[in-house]
PDB file of C-alpha atoms and ligand atoms in Angstrom:
ATOM      1  CA  MET A   1       0.010   0.107  -0.024  1.00 60.00           C
ATOM      2  CA  ALA A   2       1.404   3.515  -0.996  1.00 76.00           C
ATOM      3  CA  PRO A   3       1.794   5.465   1.921  1.00 78.00           C
ATOM      4  CA  MET A   4      -0.505   8.438   2.814  1.00 94.00           C
ATOM      5  CA  LEU A   5      -1.039  10.682   5.452  1.00 98.00           C
ATOM      6  CA  ARG A   6      -3.415  12.975   7.088  1.00 98.00           C
ATOM      7  CA  PHE A   7      -4.118  15.860   9.190  1.00 98.00           C
ATOM      8  CA  ALA A   8      -7.579  15.536  11.092  1.00 98.00           C
ATOM      9  CA  PRO A   9      -8.387  18.957  12.821  1.00 98.00           C
ATOM     10  CA  SER A  10     -11.903  19.519  14.220  1.00 97.00           C
ATOM     11  CA  PRO A  11     -13.211  22.629  13.006  1.00 97.00           C
ATOM     12  CA  ASN A  12     -14.651  23.561  17.021  1.00 95.00           C
ATOM     13  CA  GLY A  13     -12.312  26.251  17.274  1.00 94.00           C
ATOM     14  CA  PRO A  14      -9.123  28.129  15.981  1.00 94.00           C
ATOM     15  CA  LEU A  15      -6.252  26.092  15.603  1.00 96.00           C
ATOM     16  CA  HIS A  16      -3.471  26.833  18.283  1.00 95.00           C
ATOM     17  CA  LEU A  17       0.150  25.884  18.711  1.00 96.00           C
ATOM     18  CA  GLY A  18      -0.449  22.103  19.580  1.00 96.00           C
ATOM     19  CA  HIS A  19      -2.346  21.582  16.022  1.00 97.00           C
ATOM     20  CA  ALA A  20       0.407  23.426  14.290  1.00 97.00           C
ATOM     21  CA  LEU A  21       2.798  20.910  15.857  1.00 98.00           C
ATOM     22  CA  SER A  22       0.473  18.268  14.698  1.00 98.00           C
ATOM     23  CA  ALA A  23       0.580  19.528  10.940  1.00 98.00           C
ATOM     24  CA  ILE A  24       4.476  20.106  10.940  1.00 98.00           C
ATOM     25  CA  ALA A  25       4.791  16.559  12.144  1.00 98.00           C
ATOM     26  CA  ASN A  26       2.401  15.146   9.471  1.00 98.00           C
ATOM     27  CA  GLU A  27       4.176  17.682   7.131  1.00 97.00           C
ATOM     28  CA  ARG A  28       7.579  16.655   7.758  1.00 97.00           C
ATOM     29  CA  MET A  29       6.687  12.485   7.790  1.00 97.00           C
ATOM     30  CA  ALA A  30       4.832  13.227   4.455  1.00 97.00           C
ATOM     31  CA  ALA A  31       8.353  15.000   2.747  1.00 96.00           C
ATOM     32  CA  ALA A  32      10.382  11.920   4.549  1.00 95.00           C
ATOM     33  CA  LEU A  33       7.837   9.245   2.809  1.00 95.00           C
ATOM     34  CA  ASP A  34       7.540  11.898  -0.649  1.00 95.00           C
ATOM     35  CA  ARG A  35       3.598  10.857  -0.333  1.00 94.00           C
ATOM     36  CA  PRO A  36       0.621  13.267  -0.119  1.00 96.00           C
ATOM     37  CA  LEU A  37      -0.856  14.676   2.894  1.00 97.00           C
ATOM     38  CA  ARG A  38      -4.691  14.677   3.196  1.00 97.00           C
ATOM     39  CA  LEU A  39      -6.590  17.187   5.136  1.00 98.00           C
ATOM     40  CA  ARG A  40      -9.663  15.917   7.153  1.00 98.00           C
ATOM     41  CA  MET A  41     -12.248  18.023   9.116  1.00 98.00           C
ATOM     42  CA  GLU A  42     -13.531  15.952  11.862  1.00 98.00           C
ATOM     43  CA  ASP A  43     -16.807  17.834  11.860  1.00 98.00           C
ATOM     44  CA  ILE A  44     -19.370  15.106  13.060  1.00 97.00           C
ATOM     45  CA  ASP A  45     -20.203  17.093  16.284  1.00 96.00           C
ATOM     46  CA  ARG A  46     -22.462  19.206  14.021  1.00 93.00           C
ATOM     47  CA  ILE A  47     -23.313  21.789  17.150  1.00 94.00           C
ATOM     48  CA  ARG A  48     -19.728  22.734  17.918  1.00 95.00           C
ATOM     49  CA  CYS A  49     -18.002  22.321  14.458  1.00 96.00           C
ATOM     50  CA  ARG A  50     -18.731  25.816  12.615  1.00 97.00           C
ATOM     51  CA  PRO A  51     -18.073  26.617   8.734  1.00 97.00           C
ATOM     52  CA  GLU A  52     -16.130  29.615   9.954  1.00 97.00           C
ATOM     53  CA  TYR A  53     -13.456  27.810  11.908  1.00 97.00           C
ATOM     54  CA  GLU A  54     -12.996  25.196   9.201  1.00 98.00           C
ATOM     55  CA  ALA A  55     -12.461  28.553   7.199  1.00 98.00           C
ATOM     56  CA  MET A  56      -9.946  29.633   9.858  1.00 97.00           C
ATOM     57  CA  ILE A  57      -8.165  26.591   9.700  1.00 98.00           C
ATOM     58  CA  LEU A  58      -7.859  26.576   6.008  1.00 98.00           C
ATOM     59  CA  GLU A  59      -6.244  30.058   6.195  1.00 97.00           C
ATOM     60  CA  ASP A  60      -4.026  29.490   8.988  1.00 97.00           C
ATOM     61  CA  LEU A  61      -2.436  26.038   7.457  1.00 98.00           C
ATOM     62  CA  ALA A  62      -2.070  28.504   4.074  1.00 98.00           C
ATOM     63  CA  TRP A  63      -0.303  30.999   6.153  1.00 98.00           C
ATOM     64  CA  LEU A  64       2.193  28.098   7.831  1.00 98.00           C
ATOM     65  CA  ARG A  65       2.847  26.796   4.580  1.00 97.00           C
ATOM     66  CA  VAL A  66       1.580  23.647   5.384  1.00 98.00           C
ATOM     67  CA  VAL A  67       0.902  22.064   1.940  1.00 96.00           C
ATOM     68  CA  TRP A  68      -1.770  19.266   1.432  1.00 97.00           C
ATOM     69  CA  THR A  69      -3.386  17.256  -1.429  1.00 96.00           C
ATOM     70  CA  PRO A  70      -7.236  17.995  -2.381  1.00 96.00           C
ATOM     71  CA  PRO A  71      -9.794  16.944  -1.936  1.00 96.00           C
ATOM     72  CA  LEU A  72     -10.575  18.119   1.323  1.00 97.00           C
ATOM     73  CA  ARG A  73     -12.601  15.479   3.295  1.00 97.00           C
ATOM     74  CA  ARG A  74     -15.476  16.075   5.450  1.00 98.00           C
ATOM     75  CA  GLN A  75     -16.654  13.583   7.932  1.00 98.00           C
ATOM     76  CA  SER A  76     -20.113  15.524   7.961  1.00 97.00           C
ATOM     77  CA  THR A  77     -20.542  13.977   4.316  1.00 98.00           C
ATOM     78  CA  ARG A  78     -20.145  10.055   5.423  1.00 98.00           C
ATOM     79  CA  PHE A  79     -22.748   9.733   8.070  1.00 98.00           C
ATOM     80  CA  ASP A  80     -24.288   7.012   5.734  1.00 98.00           C
ATOM     81  CA  ARG A  81     -20.939   5.012   5.552  1.00 98.00           C
ATOM     82  CA  TYR A  82     -20.465   5.120   9.313  1.00 98.00           C
ATOM     83  CA  ALA A  83     -23.936   3.861   9.573  1.00 97.00           C
ATOM     84  CA  THR A  84     -23.280   0.801   7.371  1.00 98.00           C
ATOM     85  CA  VAL A  85     -20.564   0.018   9.344  1.00 98.00           C
ATOM     86  CA  LEU A  86     -22.239   0.490  12.555  1.00 98.00           C
ATOM     87  CA  ALA A  87     -25.091  -1.935  11.190  1.00 97.00           C
ATOM     88  CA  GLU A  88     -22.649  -4.407  10.218  1.00 98.00           C
ATOM     89  CA  LEU A  89     -21.056  -4.747  13.859  1.00 98.00           C
ATOM     90  CA  THR A  90     -24.677  -4.818  15.562  1.00 98.00           C
ATOM     91  CA  ARG A  91     -25.640  -7.557  13.329  1.00 98.00           C
ATOM     92  CA  ARG A  92     -22.662  -9.651  14.460  1.00 98.00           C
ATOM     93  CA  GLY A  93     -23.765  -9.166  17.831  1.00 98.00           C
ATOM     94  CA  LEU A  94     -20.381  -6.698  18.637  1.00 98.00           C
ATOM     95  CA  VAL A  95     -22.485  -3.465  19.311  1.00 98.00           C
ATOM     96  CA  TYR A  96     -25.462  -3.075  21.662  1.00 98.00           C
ATOM     97  CA  PRO A  97     -27.727   0.067  22.418  1.00 97.00           C
ATOM     98  CA  SER A  98     -27.156   1.536  25.736  1.00 98.00           C
ATOM     99  CA  PHE A  99     -29.869   3.816  27.689  1.00 98.00           C
ATOM    100  CA  ALA A 100     -28.247   4.798  30.609  1.00 97.00           C
ATOM    101  CA  SER A 101     -27.597   8.278  30.487  1.00 96.00           C
ATOM    102  CA  ARG A 102     -24.315  10.234  31.106  1.00 94.00           C
ATOM    103  CA  ARG A 103     -25.831  11.737  34.424  1.00 95.00           C
ATOM    104  CA  GLU A 104     -27.132   8.168  35.448  1.00 97.00           C
ATOM    105  CA  ILE A 105     -23.519   6.727  34.396  1.00 96.00           C
ATOM    106  CA  ALA A 106     -21.763   9.476  36.944  1.00 95.00           C
ATOM    107  CA  ASP A 107     -24.338   8.786  39.740  1.00 95.00           C
ATOM    108  CA  HIS A 108     -23.431   5.306  39.724  1.00 95.00           C
ATOM    109  CA  ALA A 109     -19.909   5.589  39.496  1.00 94.00           C
ATOM    110  CA  ARG A 110     -19.867   7.924  42.592  1.00 91.00           C
ATOM    111  CA  VAL A 111     -21.831   5.277  44.733  1.00 90.00           C
ATOM    112  CA  VAL A 112     -20.038   2.415  43.938  1.00 90.00           C
ATOM    113  CA  GLY A 113     -16.788   3.808  42.757  1.00 85.00           C
ATOM    114  CA  VAL A 114     -16.408   2.103  39.709  1.00 86.00           C
ATOM    115  CA  ALA A 115     -13.078   1.991  37.634  1.00 92.00           C
ATOM    116  CA  ARG A 116     -12.120   4.723  35.242  1.00 95.00           C
ATOM    117  CA  ASP A 117     -11.089   4.679  31.665  1.00 96.00           C
ATOM    118  CA  PRO A 118      -7.842   6.449  30.589  1.00 96.00           C
ATOM    119  CA  ASP A 119      -9.411   9.284  30.225  1.00 94.00           C
ATOM    120  CA  GLY A 120     -11.008   9.330  33.479  1.00 94.00           C
ATOM    121  CA  ALA A 121     -14.723   8.598  32.621  1.00 95.00           C
ATOM    122  CA  PRO A 122     -16.370   5.649  34.741  1.00 96.00           C
ATOM    123  CA  ARG A 123     -15.512   2.549  32.616  1.00 96.00           C
ATOM    124  CA  PHE A 124     -18.899   1.266  31.498  1.00 97.00           C
ATOM    125  CA  SER A 125     -19.957  -2.651  30.908  1.00 95.00           C
ATOM    126  CA  GLY A 126     -23.335  -2.489  30.363  1.00 96.00           C
ATOM    127  CA  ASP A 127     -26.934  -0.984  31.468  1.00 98.00           C
ATOM    128  CA  ALA A 128     -27.683  -3.576  33.650  1.00 97.00           C
ATOM    129  CA  ALA A 129     -25.418  -2.344  36.442  1.00 95.00           C
ATOM    130  CA  VAL A 130     -26.289   1.161  36.107  1.00 96.00           C
ATOM    131  CA  ILE A 131     -29.914   1.248  35.515  1.00 97.00           C
ATOM    132  CA  GLY A 132     -31.021  -2.454  35.881  1.00 97.00           C
ATOM    133  CA  ALA A 133     -31.714  -5.001  33.255  1.00 97.00           C
ATOM    134  CA  GLU A 134     -35.376  -4.429  33.435  1.00 98.00           C
ATOM    135  CA  GLU A 135     -35.188  -0.732  33.115  1.00 98.00           C
ATOM    136  CA  ALA A 136     -32.859  -0.970  30.127  1.00 98.00           C
ATOM    137  CA  GLU A 137     -35.391  -3.356  28.351  1.00 97.00           C
ATOM    138  CA  ARG A 138     -38.208  -1.060  29.237  1.00 98.00           C
ATOM    139  CA  ARG A 139     -36.531   1.905  27.533  1.00 98.00           C
ATOM    140  CA  ARG A 140     -35.863  -0.434  24.652  1.00 97.00           C
ATOM    141  CA  GLN A 141     -39.582  -1.038  24.061  1.00 97.00           C
ATOM    142  CA  LEU A 142     -40.660   2.451  24.320  1.00 97.00           C
ATOM    143  CA  GLY A 143     -37.969   3.370  21.677  1.00 96.00           C
ATOM    144  CA  ALA A 144     -36.017   5.720  23.864  1.00 97.00           C
ATOM    145  CA  PRO A 145     -32.958   7.194  22.143  1.00 96.00           C
ATOM    146  CA  ALA A 146     -29.966   4.972  22.426  1.00 97.00           C
ATOM    147  CA  ALA A 147     -25.951   5.415  22.491  1.00 98.00           C
ATOM    148  CA  TRP A 148     -24.499   2.226  20.729  1.00 98.00           C
ATOM    149  CA  ARG A 149     -21.525   0.843  22.402  1.00 98.00           C
ATOM    150  CA  LEU A 150     -18.879  -1.542  21.283  1.00 98.00           C
ATOM    151  CA  ASP A 151     -19.023  -4.644  23.607  1.00 98.00           C
ATOM    152  CA  MET A 152     -15.409  -4.690  24.404  1.00 98.00           C
ATOM    153  CA  ALA A 153     -15.382  -8.275  26.188  1.00 98.00           C
ATOM    154  CA  ARG A 154     -16.883  -9.863  23.302  1.00 98.00           C
ATOM    155  CA  ALA A 155     -14.587  -7.619  20.762  1.00 98.00           C
ATOM    156  CA  VAL A 156     -11.420  -8.738  22.367  1.00 98.00           C
ATOM    157  CA  ASN A 157     -13.054 -12.287  22.353  1.00 98.00           C
ATOM    158  CA  GLU A 158     -13.061 -12.251  19.098  1.00 98.00           C
ATOM    159  CA  VAL A 159      -9.882 -10.572  18.032  1.00 98.00           C
ATOM    160  CA  GLY A 160      -7.794 -10.453  21.331  1.00 98.00           C
ATOM    161  CA  ARG A 161      -5.940  -7.273  22.174  1.00 98.00           C
ATOM    162  CA  PRO A 162      -4.041  -6.002  18.994  1.00 98.00           C
ATOM    163  CA  GLY A 163      -0.860  -4.079  19.373  1.00 97.00           C
ATOM    164  CA  TRP A 164       0.581  -1.876  16.885  1.00 98.00           C
ATOM    165  CA  THR A 165       3.947  -0.406  15.839  1.00 98.00           C
ATOM    166  CA  GLU A 166       4.949   3.184  16.581  1.00 97.00           C
ATOM    167  CA  ILE A 167       7.481   4.840  14.315  1.00 97.00           C
ATOM    168  CA  GLY A 168       9.817   8.001  14.834  1.00 95.00           C
ATOM    169  CA  PRO A 169       9.144  11.157  13.480  1.00 94.00           C
ATOM    170  CA  SER A 170      10.684  10.801   9.873  1.00 93.00           C
ATOM    171  CA  GLY A 171       9.040   7.269   9.284  1.00 92.00           C
ATOM    172  CA  ALA A 172      12.096   5.290  10.421  1.00 92.00           C
ATOM    173  CA  GLY A 173      12.558   3.020  13.791  1.00 93.00           C
ATOM    174  CA  ARG A 174      10.272   0.548  14.759  1.00 95.00           C
ATOM    175  CA  THR A 175       8.847   0.258  18.498  1.00 95.00           C
ATOM    176  CA  ALA A 176       6.127  -2.390  19.584  1.00 96.00           C
ATOM    177  CA  ALA A 177       3.327  -0.611  21.251  1.00 97.00           C
ATOM    178  CA  HIS A 178       0.751  -2.280  23.444  1.00 97.00           C
ATOM    179  CA  PHE A 179      -2.254  -1.093  25.270  1.00 97.00           C
ATOM    180  CA  ASP A 180      -5.490  -3.026  26.882  1.00 97.00           C
ATOM    181  CA  PRO A 181      -8.546  -2.163  24.909  1.00 98.00           C
ATOM    182  CA  MET A 182     -10.413  -3.628  27.937  1.00 98.00           C
ATOM    183  CA  SER A 183      -9.221  -0.593  30.074  1.00 97.00           C
ATOM    184  CA  TRP A 184     -11.569   1.692  27.823  1.00 98.00           C
ATOM    185  CA  GLY A 185     -14.614  -0.712  28.688  1.00 98.00           C
ATOM    186  CA  ASP A 186     -17.575  -0.688  26.129  1.00 98.00           C
ATOM    187  CA  VAL A 187     -16.854   2.664  24.153  1.00 98.00           C
ATOM    188  CA  VAL A 188     -19.490   4.943  22.251  1.00 98.00           C
ATOM    189  CA  LEU A 189     -19.591   4.060  18.571  1.00 98.00           C
ATOM    190  CA  ALA A 190     -22.511   6.287  17.760  1.00 98.00           C
ATOM    191  CA  ARG A 191     -23.967   9.197  20.196  1.00 95.00           C
ATOM    192  CA  LYS A 192     -27.636  10.010  21.488  1.00 92.00           C
ATOM    193  CA  GLU A 193     -27.592  12.966  19.456  1.00 89.00           C
ATOM    194  CA  THR A 194     -24.734  12.195  16.905  1.00 92.00           C
ATOM    195  CA  PRO A 195     -25.100   8.812  14.666  1.00 93.00           C
ATOM    196  CA  THR A 196     -21.181   8.067  14.878  1.00 98.00           C
ATOM    197  CA  SER A 197     -18.126   8.726  17.341  1.00 98.00           C
ATOM    198  CA  TYR A 198     -14.403   9.815  16.828  1.00 98.00           C
ATOM    199  CA  HIS A 199     -13.401   6.288  17.225  1.00 98.00           C
ATOM    200  CA  LEU A 200     -15.740   4.746  14.827  1.00 98.00           C
ATOM    201  CA  SER A 201     -15.173   7.318  12.153  1.00 98.00           C
ATOM    202  CA  VAL A 202     -11.504   8.167  12.502  1.00 98.00           C
ATOM    203  CA  VAL A 203     -11.270   4.113  11.965  1.00 98.00           C
ATOM    204  CA  VAL A 204     -13.614   4.046   9.020  1.00 98.00           C
ATOM    205  CA  ASP A 205     -11.934   7.160   7.495  1.00 98.00           C
ATOM    206  CA  ASP A 206      -8.322   6.270   7.790  1.00 98.00           C
ATOM    207  CA  ALA A 207      -9.092   3.040   6.106  1.00 98.00           C
ATOM    208  CA  ASP A 208     -11.187   4.173   3.396  1.00 97.00           C
ATOM    209  CA  ASP A 209      -8.626   6.917   2.536  1.00 96.00           C
ATOM    210  CA  GLY A 210      -5.811   4.332   2.500  1.00 96.00           C
ATOM    211  CA  ILE A 211      -4.188   6.064   5.701  1.00 98.00           C
ATOM    212  CA  SER A 212      -0.845   4.039   6.306  1.00 97.00           C
ATOM    213  CA  HIS A 213       0.857   6.356   8.407  1.00 98.00           C
ATOM    214  CA  ILE A 214      -0.907   8.107  11.189  1.00 98.00           C
ATOM    215  CA  VAL A 215       0.842  11.083  12.985  1.00 98.00           C
ATOM    216  CA  ARG A 216      -1.113  13.000  15.967  1.00 98.00           C
ATOM    217  CA  GLY A 217      -0.801  13.822  19.388  1.00 97.00           C
ATOM    218  CA  ALA A 218       0.225  11.456  22.362  1.00 96.00           C
ATOM    219  CA  ASP A 219      -3.008  12.349  23.769  1.00 95.00           C
ATOM    220  CA  LEU A 220      -4.461   9.892  21.717  1.00 97.00           C
ATOM    221  CA  LEU A 221      -1.691   7.204  22.231  1.00 97.00           C
ATOM    222  CA  THR A 222      -3.987   4.978  24.273  1.00 97.00           C
ATOM    223  CA  ALA A 223      -7.063   5.055  22.149  1.00 98.00           C
ATOM    224  CA  THR A 224      -4.958   3.407  19.579  1.00 98.00           C
ATOM    225  CA  ALA A 225      -5.807   0.265  21.657  1.00 98.00           C
ATOM    226  CA  VAL A 226      -9.905   0.768  20.553  1.00 98.00           C
ATOM    227  CA  HIS A 227      -8.880   1.811  16.990  1.00 98.00           C
ATOM    228  CA  ARG A 228      -6.856  -1.473  16.477  1.00 98.00           C
ATOM    229  CA  VAL A 229      -9.748  -3.386  17.915  1.00 98.00           C
ATOM    230  CA  LEU A 230     -11.991  -1.760  15.523  1.00 98.00           C
ATOM    231  CA  GLN A 231      -9.651  -2.288  12.599  1.00 98.00           C
ATOM    232  CA  VAL A 232      -9.397  -6.081  13.136  1.00 98.00           C
ATOM    233  CA  LEU A 233     -13.025  -6.538  13.411  1.00 98.00           C
ATOM    234  CA  LEU A 234     -13.477  -4.783  10.236  1.00 98.00           C
ATOM    235  CA  GLY A 235     -10.714  -6.331   8.401  1.00 98.00           C
ATOM    236  CA  PHE A 236      -9.332  -3.004   7.717  1.00 98.00           C
ATOM    237  CA  PRO A 237      -5.258  -2.669   7.085  1.00 97.00           C
ATOM    238  CA  THR A 238      -3.220  -1.731   9.853  1.00 97.00           C
ATOM    239  CA  PRO A 239      -1.479   1.738   9.811  1.00 98.00           C
ATOM    240  CA  LEU A 240       1.785   2.831  11.503  1.00 98.00           C
ATOM    241  CA  TYR A 241       1.615   5.077  14.264  1.00 98.00           C
ATOM    242  CA  HIS A 242       3.611   8.312  15.697  1.00 98.00           C
ATOM    243  CA  HIS A 243       2.371   9.986  18.527  1.00 98.00           C
ATOM    244  CA  HIS A 244       4.223  12.820  18.944  1.00 97.00           C
ATOM    245  CA  GLY A 245       4.658  14.764  22.028  1.00 96.00           C
ATOM    246  CA  LEU A 246       2.353  17.519  23.110  1.00 94.00           C
ATOM    247  CA  VAL A 247       2.672  21.410  23.702  1.00 93.00           C
ATOM    248  CA  LEU A 248       1.699  22.111  27.217  1.00 90.00           C
ATOM    249  CA  GLY A 249       0.059  25.238  28.444  1.00 85.00           C
ATOM    250  CA  GLU A 250       1.427  27.241  31.806  1.00 81.00           C
ATOM    251  CA  ASP A 251      -0.576  24.691  34.127  1.00 85.00           C
ATOM    252  CA  GLY A 252       1.453  21.819  32.487  1.00 85.00           C
ATOM    253  CA  ARG A 253      -1.639  20.365  30.766  1.00 86.00           C
ATOM    254  CA  LYS A 254      -2.309  19.874  27.227  1.00 85.00           C
ATOM    255  CA  LEU A 255      -2.454  23.228  25.567  1.00 83.00           C
ATOM    256  CA  SER A 256      -6.263  24.179  25.091  1.00 81.00           C
ATOM    257  CA  LYS A 257      -8.485  27.411  24.862  1.00 73.00           C
ATOM    258  CA  SER A 258      -9.035  26.980  28.772  1.00 76.00           C
ATOM    259  CA  ASN A 259      -5.512  27.149  29.540  1.00 76.00           C
ATOM    260  CA  GLY A 260      -4.977  30.623  27.720  1.00 69.00           C
ATOM    261  CA  ALA A 261      -3.681  29.042  23.977  1.00 81.00           C
ATOM    262  CA  LEU A 262      -3.920  31.622  21.640  1.00 86.00           C
ATOM    263  CA  GLY A 263      -5.429  31.034  18.398  1.00 93.00           C
ATOM    264  CA  LEU A 264      -2.757  31.139  15.508  1.00 96.00           C
ATOM    265  CA  GLY A 265      -4.544  33.907  13.716  1.00 95.00           C
ATOM    266  CA  ALA A 266      -4.480  36.115  17.173  1.00 94.00           C
ATOM    267  CA  MET A 267      -0.824  34.979  17.084  1.00 95.00           C
ATOM    268  CA  ARG A 268      -0.608  36.553  13.430  1.00 96.00           C
ATOM    269  CA  GLN A 269      -2.361  39.739  14.478  1.00 95.00           C
ATOM    270  CA  ALA A 270       0.287  39.748  17.490  1.00 95.00           C
ATOM    271  CA  GLY A 271       3.009  39.931  15.274  1.00 96.00           C
ATOM    272  CA  TRP A 272       4.277  36.194  14.889  1.00 97.00           C
ATOM    273  CA  THR A 273       5.499  35.353  11.705  1.00 97.00           C
ATOM    274  CA  ALA A 274       4.932  31.564  10.364  1.00 98.00           C
ATOM    275  CA  ASP A 275       8.431  31.052  10.788  1.00 98.00           C
ATOM    276  CA  MET A 276       8.322  32.154  14.486  1.00 97.00           C
ATOM    277  CA  VAL A 277       5.354  29.922  14.876  1.00 97.00           C
ATOM    278  CA  ARG A 278       6.745  26.939  13.279  1.00 98.00           C
ATOM    279  CA  HIS A 279       9.664  27.427  15.198  1.00 97.00           C
ATOM    280  CA  GLU A 280       7.845  27.887  18.843  1.00 96.00           C
ATOM    281  CA  ALA A 281       5.705  24.632  18.122  1.00 96.00           C
ATOM    282  CA  THR A 282       8.550  22.297  17.235  1.00 96.00           C
ATOM    283  CA  ALA A 283      10.714  23.948  20.077  1.00 96.00           C
ATOM    284  CA  ARG A 284       7.706  23.320  22.829  1.00 94.00           C
ATOM    285  CA  GLU A 285       6.893  19.650  21.757  1.00 96.00           C
ATOM    286  CA  THR A 286       7.215  17.815  25.196  1.00 95.00           C
ATOM    287  CA  PRO A 287       8.820  14.281  25.210  1.00 92.00           C
ATOM    288  CA  PRO A 288       5.973  11.644  24.495  1.00 87.00           C
ATOM    289  CA  PRO A 289       5.226   9.570  27.492  1.00 88.00           C
ATOM    290  CA  PRO A 290       6.641   6.063  27.500  1.00 90.00           C
ATOM    291  CA  LEU A 291       5.297   3.591  25.101  1.00 91.00           C
ATOM    292  CA  PRO A 292       2.775   1.241  26.686  1.00 90.00           C
ATOM    293  CA  THR A 293       3.931  -2.067  26.272  1.00 85.00           C
ATOM    294  CA  ARG A 294       2.969  -5.753  27.340  1.00 75.00           C
TER     295      ARG A 294
HETATM  296  N1  LIG B   1     -10.063  15.395  15.332  1.00 91.29           N
HETATM  297  C1  LIG B   1      -8.828  14.945  16.565  1.00 91.29           C
HETATM  298  C2  LIG B   1      -8.160  16.177  16.963  1.00 91.29           C
HETATM  299  O1  LIG B   1      -8.260  17.148  16.650  1.00 91.29           O
HETATM  300  C3  LIG B   1      -7.469  14.312  15.768  1.00 91.29           C
HETATM  301  C4  LIG B   1      -7.941  12.835  15.631  1.00 91.29           C
HETATM  302  C5  LIG B   1      -6.663  11.862  15.149  1.00 91.29           C
HETATM  303  O2  LIG B   1      -5.743  12.281  14.641  1.00 91.29           O
HETATM  304  O3  LIG B   1      -6.726  10.338  15.259  1.00 91.29           O
HETATM  305  O4  LIG B   1      -7.576  15.899  18.211  1.00 91.29           O
END
């Protein structure tokens, strides 16, 4: 398979230095492999994602001189495709409708102290523990809105716990990485309000677009375990991964609007040049966390 890369921002706000680093890391590997870089808008959240943010992202990338190969992909044009894949997984008994609300899950976790997933959310393994099997069935019969969750135990039973290969910033070097997908619990593949989820659409798009080298921030390192399970279940190819270090805010956390990250447009207005931003983004990359291994 010919190598292909992608930069996949969500147009729910302006790009900041962390995104600039991701775009530059993708550009660097694409150049090293002499292969195209795609741009994909991860715009499944129809409330938070806005056309004006997409326009800002395109402007910022052009200003930064990050070159990408058209056509631009938008996840919002592919809901039918995600629905088809979700239906297949459901038919195979790997996905089930879940009626417990976020509030009910949080309340239950507080009372019984359930384990947390790597993002800190209560690890979920079925409605029965949270609202009771009878109540779940009652809601099902009423046709209540459901989230669709991957039955992780079943999935792992079918495909095991596939690892992945982590590569260096220019595509060289191979390190085996492994993280237990069971620690994520029954992840949501389609939300009550959105007919897909990050995990489902990213895996389907990377496969459909022939993405062979995935370059993204280390905040998504452990989520790769979920993506690998879905890839094997769906018979998709296995990409190589490079998770780059994050740019941290003054509070030591991942850069975000809430810890004072300036948008690239605001930096430009404050007198930063594209070269200064490129340099700053790269210089502020922190070492990625150690690779999870078996
Ligand atoms: N849309 C994700 C983000 O902006 C990136 C997803 C990915 O690269 O897999 O954080």
